[in-house]
Coordinates of C-alpha atoms in Angstrom, one line a residue:
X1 CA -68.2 14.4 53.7
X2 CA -68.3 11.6 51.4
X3 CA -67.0 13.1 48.5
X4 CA -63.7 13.8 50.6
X5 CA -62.2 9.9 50.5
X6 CA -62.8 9.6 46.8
X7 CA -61.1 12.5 46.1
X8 CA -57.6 12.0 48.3
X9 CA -57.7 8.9 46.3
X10 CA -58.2 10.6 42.9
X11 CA -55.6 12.8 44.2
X12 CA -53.3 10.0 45.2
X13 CA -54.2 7.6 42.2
X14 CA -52.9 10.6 39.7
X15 CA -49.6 11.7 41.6
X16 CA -48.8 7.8 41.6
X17 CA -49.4 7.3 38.2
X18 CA -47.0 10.3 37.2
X19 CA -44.8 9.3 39.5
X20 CA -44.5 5.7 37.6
X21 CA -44.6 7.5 34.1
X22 CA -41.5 9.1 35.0
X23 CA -40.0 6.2 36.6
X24 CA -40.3 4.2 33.5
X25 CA -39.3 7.0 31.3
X26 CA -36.2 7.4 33.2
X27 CA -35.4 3.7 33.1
X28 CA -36.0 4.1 29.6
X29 CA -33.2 6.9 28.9
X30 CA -30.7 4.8 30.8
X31 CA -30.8 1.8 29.3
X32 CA -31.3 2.9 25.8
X33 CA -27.4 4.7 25.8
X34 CA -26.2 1.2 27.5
X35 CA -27.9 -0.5 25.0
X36 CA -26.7 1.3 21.8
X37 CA -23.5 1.2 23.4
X38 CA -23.0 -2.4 23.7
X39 CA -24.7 -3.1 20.3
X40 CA -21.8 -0.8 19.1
X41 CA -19.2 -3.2 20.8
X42 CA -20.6 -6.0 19.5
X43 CA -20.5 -4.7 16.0
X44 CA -16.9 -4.2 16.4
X45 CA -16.0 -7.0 19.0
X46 CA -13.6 -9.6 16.3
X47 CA -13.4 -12.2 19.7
X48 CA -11.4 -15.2 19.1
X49 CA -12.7 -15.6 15.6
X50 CA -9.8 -16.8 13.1
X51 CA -8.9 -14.5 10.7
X52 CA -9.3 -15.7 7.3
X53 CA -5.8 -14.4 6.3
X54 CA -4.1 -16.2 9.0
X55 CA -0.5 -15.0 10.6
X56 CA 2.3 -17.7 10.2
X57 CA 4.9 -17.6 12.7
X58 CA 7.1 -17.3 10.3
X59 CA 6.0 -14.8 8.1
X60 CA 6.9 -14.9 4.2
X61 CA 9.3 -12.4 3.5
X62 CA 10.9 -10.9 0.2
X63 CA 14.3 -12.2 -1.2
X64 CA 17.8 -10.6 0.3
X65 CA 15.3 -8.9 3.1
X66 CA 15.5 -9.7 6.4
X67 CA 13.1 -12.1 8.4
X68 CA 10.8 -10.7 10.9
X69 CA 12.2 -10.7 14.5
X70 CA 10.5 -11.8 17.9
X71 CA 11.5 -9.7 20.8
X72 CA 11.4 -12.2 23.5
X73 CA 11.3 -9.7 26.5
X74 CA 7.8 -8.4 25.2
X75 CA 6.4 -10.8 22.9
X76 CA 5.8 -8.4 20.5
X77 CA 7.0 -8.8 16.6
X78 CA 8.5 -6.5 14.8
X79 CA 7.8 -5.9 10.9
X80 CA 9.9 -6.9 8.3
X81 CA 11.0 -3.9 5.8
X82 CA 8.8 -5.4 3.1
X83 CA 5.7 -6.2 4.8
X84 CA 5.6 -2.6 6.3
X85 CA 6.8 -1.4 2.4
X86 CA 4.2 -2.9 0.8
X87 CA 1.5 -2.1 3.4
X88 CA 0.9 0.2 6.6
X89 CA -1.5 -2.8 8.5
X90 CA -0.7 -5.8 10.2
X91 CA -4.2 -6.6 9.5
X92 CA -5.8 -5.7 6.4
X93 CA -9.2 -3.5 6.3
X94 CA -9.8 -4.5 2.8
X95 CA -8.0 -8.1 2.9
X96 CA -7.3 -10.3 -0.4
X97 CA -8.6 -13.2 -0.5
X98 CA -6.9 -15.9 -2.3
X99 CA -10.1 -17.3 -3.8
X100 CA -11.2 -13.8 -5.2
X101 CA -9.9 -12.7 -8.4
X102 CA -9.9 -9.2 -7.8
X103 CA -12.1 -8.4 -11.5
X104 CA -15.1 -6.4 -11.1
X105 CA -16.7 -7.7 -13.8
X106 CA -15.0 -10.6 -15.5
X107 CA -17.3 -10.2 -18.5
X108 CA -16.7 -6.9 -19.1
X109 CA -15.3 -6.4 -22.5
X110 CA -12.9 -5.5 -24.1
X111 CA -10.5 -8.0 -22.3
X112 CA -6.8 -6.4 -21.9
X113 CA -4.1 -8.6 -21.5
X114 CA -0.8 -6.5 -20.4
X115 CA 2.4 -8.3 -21.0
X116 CA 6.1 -7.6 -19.6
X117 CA 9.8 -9.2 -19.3
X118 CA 10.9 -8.2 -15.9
X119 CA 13.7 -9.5 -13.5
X120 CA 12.3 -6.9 -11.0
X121 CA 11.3 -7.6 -7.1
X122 CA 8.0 -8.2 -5.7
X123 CA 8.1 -4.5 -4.0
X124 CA 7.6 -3.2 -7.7
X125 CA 5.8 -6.1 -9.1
X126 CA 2.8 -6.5 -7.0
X127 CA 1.5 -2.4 -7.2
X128 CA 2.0 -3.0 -10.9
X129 CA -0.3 -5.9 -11.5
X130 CA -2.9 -4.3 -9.0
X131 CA -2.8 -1.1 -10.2
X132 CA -3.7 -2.1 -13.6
X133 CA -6.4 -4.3 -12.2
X134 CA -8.1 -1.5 -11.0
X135 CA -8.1 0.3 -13.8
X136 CA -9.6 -2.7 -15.8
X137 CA -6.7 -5.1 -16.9
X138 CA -7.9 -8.5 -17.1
X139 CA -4.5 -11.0 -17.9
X140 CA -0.7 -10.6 -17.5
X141 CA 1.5 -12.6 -19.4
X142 CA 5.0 -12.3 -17.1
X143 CA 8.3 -13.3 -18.6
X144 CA 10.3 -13.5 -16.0
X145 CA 14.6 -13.5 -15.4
X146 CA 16.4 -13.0 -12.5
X147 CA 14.7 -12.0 -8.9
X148 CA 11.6 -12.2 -10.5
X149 CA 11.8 -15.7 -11.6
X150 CA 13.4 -16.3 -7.6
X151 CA 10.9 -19.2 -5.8
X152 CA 9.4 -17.0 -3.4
X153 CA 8.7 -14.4 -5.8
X154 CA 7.6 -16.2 -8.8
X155 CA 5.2 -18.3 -6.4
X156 CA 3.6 -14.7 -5.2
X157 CA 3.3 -13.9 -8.4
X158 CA 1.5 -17.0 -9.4
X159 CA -0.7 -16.9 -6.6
X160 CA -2.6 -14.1 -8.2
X161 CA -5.6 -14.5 -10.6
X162 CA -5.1 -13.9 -14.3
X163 CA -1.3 -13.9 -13.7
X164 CA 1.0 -16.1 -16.1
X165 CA 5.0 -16.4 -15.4
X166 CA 6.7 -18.2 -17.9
X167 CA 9.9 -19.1 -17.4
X168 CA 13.4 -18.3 -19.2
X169 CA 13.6 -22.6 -19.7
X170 CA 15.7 -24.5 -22.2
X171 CA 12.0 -25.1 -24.0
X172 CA 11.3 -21.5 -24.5
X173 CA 14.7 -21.1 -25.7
X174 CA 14.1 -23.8 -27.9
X175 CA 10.5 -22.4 -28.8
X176 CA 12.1 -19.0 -29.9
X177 CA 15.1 -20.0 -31.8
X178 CA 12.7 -21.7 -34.0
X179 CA 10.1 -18.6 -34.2
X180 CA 10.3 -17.4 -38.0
X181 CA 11.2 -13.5 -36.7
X182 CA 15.1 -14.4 -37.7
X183 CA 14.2 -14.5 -40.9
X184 CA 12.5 -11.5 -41.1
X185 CA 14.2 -8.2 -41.8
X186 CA 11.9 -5.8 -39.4
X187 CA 14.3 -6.9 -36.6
X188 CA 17.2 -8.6 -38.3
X189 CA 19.4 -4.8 -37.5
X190 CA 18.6 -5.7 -33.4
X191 CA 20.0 -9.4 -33.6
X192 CA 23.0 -10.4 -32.2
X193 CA 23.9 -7.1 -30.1
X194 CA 24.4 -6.7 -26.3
X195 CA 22.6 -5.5 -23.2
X196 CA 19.5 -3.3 -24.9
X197 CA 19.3 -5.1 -28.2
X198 CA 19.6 -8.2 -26.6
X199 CA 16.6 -7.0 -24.0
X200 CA 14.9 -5.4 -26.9
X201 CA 14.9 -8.4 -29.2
X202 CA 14.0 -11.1 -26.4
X203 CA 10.9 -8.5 -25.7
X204 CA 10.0 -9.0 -29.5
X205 CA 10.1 -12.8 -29.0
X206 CA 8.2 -12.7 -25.9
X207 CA 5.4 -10.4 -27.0
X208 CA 5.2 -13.2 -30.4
X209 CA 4.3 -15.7 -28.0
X210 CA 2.2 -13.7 -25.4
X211 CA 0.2 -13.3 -28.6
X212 CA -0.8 -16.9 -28.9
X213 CA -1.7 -17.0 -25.0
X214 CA -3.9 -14.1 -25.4
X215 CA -5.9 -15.6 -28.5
X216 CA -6.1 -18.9 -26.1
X217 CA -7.6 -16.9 -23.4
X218 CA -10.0 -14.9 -25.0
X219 CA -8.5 -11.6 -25.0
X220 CA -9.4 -8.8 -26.9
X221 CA -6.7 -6.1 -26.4
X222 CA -3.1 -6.8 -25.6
X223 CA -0.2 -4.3 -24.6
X224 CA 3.5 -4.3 -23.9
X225 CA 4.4 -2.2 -21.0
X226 CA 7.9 -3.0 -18.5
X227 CA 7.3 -2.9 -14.8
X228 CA 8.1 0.8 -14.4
X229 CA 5.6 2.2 -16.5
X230 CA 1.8 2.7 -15.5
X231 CA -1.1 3.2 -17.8
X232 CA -2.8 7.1 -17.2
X233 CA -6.4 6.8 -18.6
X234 CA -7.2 9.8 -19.0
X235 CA -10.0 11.1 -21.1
X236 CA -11.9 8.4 -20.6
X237 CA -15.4 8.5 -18.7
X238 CA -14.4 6.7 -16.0
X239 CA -11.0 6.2 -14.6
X240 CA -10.4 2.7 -16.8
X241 CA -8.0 1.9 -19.3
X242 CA -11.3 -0.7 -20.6
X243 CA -13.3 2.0 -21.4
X244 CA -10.3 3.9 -23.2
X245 CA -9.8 0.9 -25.4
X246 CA -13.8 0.3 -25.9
X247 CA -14.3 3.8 -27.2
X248 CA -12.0 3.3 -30.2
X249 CA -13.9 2.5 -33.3
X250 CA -14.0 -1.3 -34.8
X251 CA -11.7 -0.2 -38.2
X252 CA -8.6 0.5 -35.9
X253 CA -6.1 -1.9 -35.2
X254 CA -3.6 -0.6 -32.4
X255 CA -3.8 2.6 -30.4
X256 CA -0.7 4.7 -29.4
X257 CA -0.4 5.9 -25.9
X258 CA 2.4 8.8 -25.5
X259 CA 4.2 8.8 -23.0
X260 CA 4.9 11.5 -20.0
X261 CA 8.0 10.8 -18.6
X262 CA 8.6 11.2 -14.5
X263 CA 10.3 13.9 -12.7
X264 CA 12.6 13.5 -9.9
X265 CA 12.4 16.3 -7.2
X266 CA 14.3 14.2 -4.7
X267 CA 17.5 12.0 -4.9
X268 CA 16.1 9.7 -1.8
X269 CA 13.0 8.2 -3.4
X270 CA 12.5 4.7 -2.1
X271 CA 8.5 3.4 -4.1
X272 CA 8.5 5.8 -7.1
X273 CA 4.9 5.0 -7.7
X274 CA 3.7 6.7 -4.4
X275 CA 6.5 9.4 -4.1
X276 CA 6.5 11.0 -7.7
X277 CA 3.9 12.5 -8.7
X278 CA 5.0 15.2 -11.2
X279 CA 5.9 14.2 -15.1
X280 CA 7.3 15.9 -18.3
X281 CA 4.9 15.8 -21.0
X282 CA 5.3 14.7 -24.1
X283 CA 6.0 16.4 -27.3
X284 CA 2.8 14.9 -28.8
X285 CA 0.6 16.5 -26.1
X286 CA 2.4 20.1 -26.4
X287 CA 1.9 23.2 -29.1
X288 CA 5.2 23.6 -31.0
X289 CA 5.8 27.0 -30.2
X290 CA 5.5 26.0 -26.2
X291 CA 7.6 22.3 -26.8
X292 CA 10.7 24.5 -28.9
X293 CA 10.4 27.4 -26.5
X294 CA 11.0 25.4 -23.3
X295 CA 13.5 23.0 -25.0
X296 CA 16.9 24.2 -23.5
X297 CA 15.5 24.9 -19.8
X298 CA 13.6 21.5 -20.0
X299 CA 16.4 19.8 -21.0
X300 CA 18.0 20.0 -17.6
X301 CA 21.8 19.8 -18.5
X302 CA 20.7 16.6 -20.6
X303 CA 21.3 15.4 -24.5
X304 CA 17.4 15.4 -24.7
X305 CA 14.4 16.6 -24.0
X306 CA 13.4 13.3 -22.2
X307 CA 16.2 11.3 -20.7
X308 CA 14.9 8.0 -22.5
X309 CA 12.5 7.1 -25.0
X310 CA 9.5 9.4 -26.1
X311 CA 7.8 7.4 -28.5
X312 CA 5.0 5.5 -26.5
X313 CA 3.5 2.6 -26.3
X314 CA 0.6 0.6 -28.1
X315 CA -2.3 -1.9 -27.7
X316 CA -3.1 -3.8 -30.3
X317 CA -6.4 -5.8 -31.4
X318 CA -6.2 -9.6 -30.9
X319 CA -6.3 -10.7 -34.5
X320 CA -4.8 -13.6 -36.8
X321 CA -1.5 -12.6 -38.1
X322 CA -0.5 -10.3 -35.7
X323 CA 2.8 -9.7 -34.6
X324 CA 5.5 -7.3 -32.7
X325 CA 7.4 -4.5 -34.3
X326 CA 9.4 -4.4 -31.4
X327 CA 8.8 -3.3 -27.4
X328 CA 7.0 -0.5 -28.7
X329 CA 4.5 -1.0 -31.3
X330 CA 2.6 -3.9 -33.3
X331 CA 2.3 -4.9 -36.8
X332 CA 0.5 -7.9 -39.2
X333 CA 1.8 -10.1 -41.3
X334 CA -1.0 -9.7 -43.8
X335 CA -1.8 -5.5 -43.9
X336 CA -0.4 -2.4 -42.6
X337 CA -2.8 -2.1 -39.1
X338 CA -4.5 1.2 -39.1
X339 CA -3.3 3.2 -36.3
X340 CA -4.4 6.5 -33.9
X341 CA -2.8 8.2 -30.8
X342 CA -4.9 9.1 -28.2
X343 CA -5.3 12.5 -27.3
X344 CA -5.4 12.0 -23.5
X345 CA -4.6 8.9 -22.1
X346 CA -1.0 8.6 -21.8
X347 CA 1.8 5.5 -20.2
X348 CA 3.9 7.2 -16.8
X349 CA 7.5 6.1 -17.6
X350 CA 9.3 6.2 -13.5
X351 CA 12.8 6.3 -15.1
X352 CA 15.9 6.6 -13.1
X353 CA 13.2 7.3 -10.3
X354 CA 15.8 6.2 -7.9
X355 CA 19.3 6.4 -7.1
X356 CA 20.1 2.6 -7.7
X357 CA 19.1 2.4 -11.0
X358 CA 22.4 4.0 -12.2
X359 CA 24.2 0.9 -10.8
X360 CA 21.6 -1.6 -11.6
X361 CA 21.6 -0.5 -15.0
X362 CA 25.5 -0.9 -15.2
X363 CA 25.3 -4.3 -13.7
X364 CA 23.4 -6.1 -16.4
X365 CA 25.7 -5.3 -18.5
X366 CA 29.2 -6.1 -19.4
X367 CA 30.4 -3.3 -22.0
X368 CA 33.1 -1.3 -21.9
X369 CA 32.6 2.0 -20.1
X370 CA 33.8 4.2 -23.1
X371 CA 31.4 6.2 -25.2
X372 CA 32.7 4.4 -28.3
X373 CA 31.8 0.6 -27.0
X374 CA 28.8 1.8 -25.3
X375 CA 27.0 2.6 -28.4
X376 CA 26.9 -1.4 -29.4
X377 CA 25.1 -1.4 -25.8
X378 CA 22.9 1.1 -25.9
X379 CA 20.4 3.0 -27.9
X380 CA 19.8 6.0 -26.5
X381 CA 22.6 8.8 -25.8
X382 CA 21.8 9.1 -21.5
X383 CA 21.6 5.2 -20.6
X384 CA 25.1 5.7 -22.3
X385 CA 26.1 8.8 -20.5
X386 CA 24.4 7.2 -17.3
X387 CA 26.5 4.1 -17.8
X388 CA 29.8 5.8 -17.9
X389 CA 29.3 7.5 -15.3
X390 CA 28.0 4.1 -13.0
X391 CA 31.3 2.6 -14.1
X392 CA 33.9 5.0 -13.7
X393 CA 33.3 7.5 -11.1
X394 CA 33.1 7.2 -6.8
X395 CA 29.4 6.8 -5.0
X396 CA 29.9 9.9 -4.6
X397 CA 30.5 11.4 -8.0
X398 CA 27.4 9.1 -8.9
X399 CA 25.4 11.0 -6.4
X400 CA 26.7 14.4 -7.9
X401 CA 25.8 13.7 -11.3
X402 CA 22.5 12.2 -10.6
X403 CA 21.7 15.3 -9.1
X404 CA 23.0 17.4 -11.4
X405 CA 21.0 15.4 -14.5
X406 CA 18.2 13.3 -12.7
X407 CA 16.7 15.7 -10.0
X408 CA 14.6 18.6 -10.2
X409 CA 15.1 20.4 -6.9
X410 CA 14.9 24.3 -8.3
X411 CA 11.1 24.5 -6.5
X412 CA 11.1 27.6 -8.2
X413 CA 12.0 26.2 -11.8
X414 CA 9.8 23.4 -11.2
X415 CA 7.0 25.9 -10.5
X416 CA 7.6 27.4 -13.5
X417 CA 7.5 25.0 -16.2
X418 CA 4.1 23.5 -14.1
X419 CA 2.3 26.9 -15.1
X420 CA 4.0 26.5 -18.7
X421 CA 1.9 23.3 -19.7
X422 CA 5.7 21.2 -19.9
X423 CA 5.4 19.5 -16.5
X424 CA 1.8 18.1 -14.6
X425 CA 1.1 16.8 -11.3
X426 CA -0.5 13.2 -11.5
X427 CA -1.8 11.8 -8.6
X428 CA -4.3 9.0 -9.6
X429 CA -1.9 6.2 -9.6
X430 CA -0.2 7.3 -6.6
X431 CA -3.8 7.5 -4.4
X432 CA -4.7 4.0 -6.2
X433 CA -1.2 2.3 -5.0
X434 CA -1.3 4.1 -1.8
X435 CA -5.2 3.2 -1.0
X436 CA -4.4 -0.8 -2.1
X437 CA -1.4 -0.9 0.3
X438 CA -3.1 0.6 3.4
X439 CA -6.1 -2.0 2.7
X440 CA -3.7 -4.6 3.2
X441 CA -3.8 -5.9 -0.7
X442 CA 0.1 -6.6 -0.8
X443 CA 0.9 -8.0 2.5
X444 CA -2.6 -10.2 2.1
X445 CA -1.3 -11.5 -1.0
X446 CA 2.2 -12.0 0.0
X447 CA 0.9 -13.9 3.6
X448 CA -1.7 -15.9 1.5
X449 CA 1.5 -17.3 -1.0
X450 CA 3.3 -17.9 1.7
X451 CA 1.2 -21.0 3.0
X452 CA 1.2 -22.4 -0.8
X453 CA 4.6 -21.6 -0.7
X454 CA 5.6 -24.0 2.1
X455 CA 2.9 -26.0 0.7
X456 CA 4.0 -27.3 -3.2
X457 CA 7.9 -26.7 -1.9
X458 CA 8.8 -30.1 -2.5
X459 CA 6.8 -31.0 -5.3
X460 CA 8.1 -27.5 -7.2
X461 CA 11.6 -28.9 -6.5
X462 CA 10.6 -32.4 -8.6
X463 CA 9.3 -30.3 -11.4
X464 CA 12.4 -28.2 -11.9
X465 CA 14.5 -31.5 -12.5
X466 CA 12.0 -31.5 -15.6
X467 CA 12.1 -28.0 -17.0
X468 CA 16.1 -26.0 -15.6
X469 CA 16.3 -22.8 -15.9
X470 CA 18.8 -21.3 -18.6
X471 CA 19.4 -18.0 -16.8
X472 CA 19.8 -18.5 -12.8
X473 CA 20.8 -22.5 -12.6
X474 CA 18.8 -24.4 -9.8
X475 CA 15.5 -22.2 -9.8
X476 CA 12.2 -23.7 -9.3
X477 CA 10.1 -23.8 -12.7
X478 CA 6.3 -22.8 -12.7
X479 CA 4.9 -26.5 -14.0
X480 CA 1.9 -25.1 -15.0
X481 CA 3.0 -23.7 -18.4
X482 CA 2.4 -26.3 -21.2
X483 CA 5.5 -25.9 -22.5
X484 CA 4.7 -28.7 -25.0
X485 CA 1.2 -27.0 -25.8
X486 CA 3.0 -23.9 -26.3
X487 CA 5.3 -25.0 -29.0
X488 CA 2.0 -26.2 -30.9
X489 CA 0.6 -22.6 -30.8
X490 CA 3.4 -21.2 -31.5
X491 CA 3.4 -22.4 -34.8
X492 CA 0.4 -21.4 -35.4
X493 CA 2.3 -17.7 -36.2
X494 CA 5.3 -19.1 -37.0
X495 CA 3.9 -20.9 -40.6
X496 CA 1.9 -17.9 -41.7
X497 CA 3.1 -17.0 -45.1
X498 CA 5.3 -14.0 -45.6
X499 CA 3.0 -11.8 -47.7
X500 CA 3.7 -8.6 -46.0
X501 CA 7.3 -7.8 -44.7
X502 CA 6.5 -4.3 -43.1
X503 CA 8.2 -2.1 -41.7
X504 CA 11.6 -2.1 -39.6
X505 CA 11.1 -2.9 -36.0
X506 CA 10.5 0.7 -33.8
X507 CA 12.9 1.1 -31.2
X508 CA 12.5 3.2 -28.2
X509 CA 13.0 7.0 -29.6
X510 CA 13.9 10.7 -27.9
X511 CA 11.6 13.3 -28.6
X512 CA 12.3 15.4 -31.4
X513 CA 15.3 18.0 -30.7
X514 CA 15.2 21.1 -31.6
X515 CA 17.6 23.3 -34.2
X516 CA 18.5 26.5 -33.8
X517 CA 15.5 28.0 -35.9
X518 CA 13.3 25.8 -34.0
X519 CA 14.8 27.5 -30.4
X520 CA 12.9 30.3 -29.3
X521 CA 14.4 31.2 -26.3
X522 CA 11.9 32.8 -23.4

């Protein structure tokens, strides 16, 4: 009998410990969902905090594009055509800062400087300079005309790290017409021409002086490429046009990239560097018997195998006495510069990507539309054809022709001369461009310049009474090129002895054509 107490409160000592184990344990198993849960929010919670790439209420927009728009009735904002061009976001997952240069790496060698005469917009601009960023680019030397050199675009521009704009001023004019290239005879067949001599000479004279801003900044590598062109490293062992140019042995002196020109399978393509993604390659990278055998289908109706040039492009070495031989190639004063193509790293060429470019063409320049006067205008035989035909014929004839000569739409055809080795699908710049836009790179950018813009307005507009611009009167001028420090290293190349005249200039040359014992129709 007295064993009987002790055990109902054994009894009852062990169900109430159980019944608290369980207690706990579901306490436990409710709170620890809650409480991953609202660690979770908190992770993403962005409060009130200010964004460090703040909103203006009047947001910066391109030139000729319209401003953003408040609809009053809902508050909400719509986007302006170039914001939601150049990026998908309001607010950028990967934002730019305006502090942050945006070089992995700024000692990494070689240093590439890439420099370009462009009077193209921001919308084409900005995925050009990041692009080439990211695939190891460490300068740009712009020379920029035109929309380019518009405030609001050349203050974007020089927003960005390792980005110079110079100027089209009365002082660079001045600075040229005294560089010693007039009187050389490489170019001296170029000078006083229209429209693409006149562009192809000025490119010469700006690539002499992007020279001397390379040496002053260090650079090891320097290439001329225009705004619609994008460097393809391939063959290199990682994605990086750096390593391509690190790889080349000490002895050589400029390296040829061939170029694969871009083909149109659409007539309504709006941002060729995200919507074209198939090219023609080049002879160089071709077997003969597959180059001659495809010649009259790849042709497409055309004079040439390529509608424009098919001659490359080059980097050269940073070195004393170097010098242009035109837009395409280098050359030295004091030796012939050794010289190798690469195998596999090629320059994309987006030519007449678009629709436009027929009449944009046609509108810089003022020849005659005959194929007699065009020839004084023009070096190759389709900017001639495609000049004519921008002059003379209806919007809608354009439309026909550029169709008939520009677009690839035979699916079927196309397929084809993929499986022969003439065309290949490219899709590492487009990914690149497309992955910086949807981060929010451009519109950051754009939005950060904006604020600077409003910013140095008024002192911009003192400096330009200083330095006018020749070609668009009234322009704001940049300021921060020395144009009086320029002139001195400028003649630091211009008073080199003559001890080696070269070579004629290259021009921008079709691929080879092919005779009729070279045709091997299949």
């Amino acid at each position: 009998m007295a064993l009987r107490p002790n055990a109902s409160f054994t009894s009852t000592s062990i169900f109430s410990s159980h019944r608290g184990f369980h207690l706990r344990l579901l306490l436990l198993l409710t709170l620890l969902p809650l409480t991953l849960a609202f660690f979770a929010f908190v992770l993403q919670w962005r409060g009130d905090l200010n964004d460090p790439i703040p909103l203006s209420p009047d947001p910066f927009h391109f030139p000729t594009m319209p401003h953003q728009r408040s609809d009053s009735r809902s508050g909400r904002r719509s986007a302006s055509e170039c914001v939601n061009f150049l990026g998908q976001s309001r607010t950028p997952v990967f934002p730019y800062f305006k502090d942050w240069s945006f070089d992995f790496g700024s000692d990494l060698r070689p240093k590439i400087c890439i420099v370009s005469s462009t009077s193209a917009g921001l919308e084409q601009i900005i995925p050009w300079i990041f692009y080439h960023k990211v695939i190891g680019a460490s300068g740009f030397s712009l020379f920029v005309e035109g929309k380019a050199a518009s405030p609001m675009v050349s203050k974007v521009l020089e927003s960005i790290p390792g980005v110079k704009v110079i100027y089209r001023t009365k002082e660079l004019e001045e600075q040229q017409a005294n560089s010693r290239i007039w009187n050389e005879t490489w170019l001296a067949k170029f000078f006083y021409k229209p429209c693409n001599y006149e562009l192809f000479v000025k490119q010469s004279l700006n690539m002499e002086v992007a020279i001397v801003m390379a040496r002053d900044a260090g650079m090891d590598w320097i290439i001329h490429l225009d705004t619609d062109e994008l460097i393809h490293p391939a063959g290199a062992r990682e994605y990086s046009v750096r390593q391509s140019l690190a790889d080349v042995p000490a002895d050589v002196d400029t390296v040829v990239f061939s170029n694969y020109e871009s083909i149109v399978e659409r007539d309504d393509i709006k941002e060729p560097f995200t919507e074209v993604s198939m090219f023609k390659k080049n002879y160089d990278h071709l077997p003969k018997d597959v180059y001659f055998g495809n010649y009259i289908v790849a042709t497409h109706g055309n004079s040439n195998y390529f509608l424009t040039y098919g001659n490359g492009k080059s980097a050269a070495r940073v070195q004393d006495h170097l010098r242009p031989n035109g837009a395409h190639r280098w050359h030295n004063y004091k030796k012939r510069p050794t010289e190798i193509k690469l195998d596999e790293a090629v320059v994309l060429h987006y030519t007449y990507t678009k629709f436009s470019d027929l009449t944009s063409r046609r509108d810089r320049c003022g020849c005659k539309p005959t194929m007699e006067d065009v020839k004084r205008c023009f070096m190759l035989q389709f900017d001639r054809a495609a000049f004519v035909i921008a002059s003379t014929a209806t919007e809608e004839e354009m439309l026909r022709w550029y169709r008939d000569h520009v677009v690839w739409s035979n699916k079927a055809l196309n397929s084809k001369l993929l499986k022969r080795g003439i065309f290949t699908r490219i899709y590492s710049p487009m990914a690149i461009i497309q992955g910086l836009r949807e981060s929010g790179v451009f519109t950051s950018v754009v939005q950060s310049a904006h604020t600077y813009f409003l910013r140095d307005k008024s002192s911009s507009v003192e400096s330009s009474n200083s330095s006018s611009i020749i070609d668009k009167p009234g322009i704001i001028s940049s300021g921060k090129i020395g144009f009086d420090e320029s002139r001195a290293t400028a003649r630091r190349i211009f008073e080199i002895n003559d001890e080696f005249s070269g070579d004629s200039a290259i021009p921008p040359l079709p691929p080879p054509v092919a005779d009729d014992n070279e045709r091997l129709y299949s």
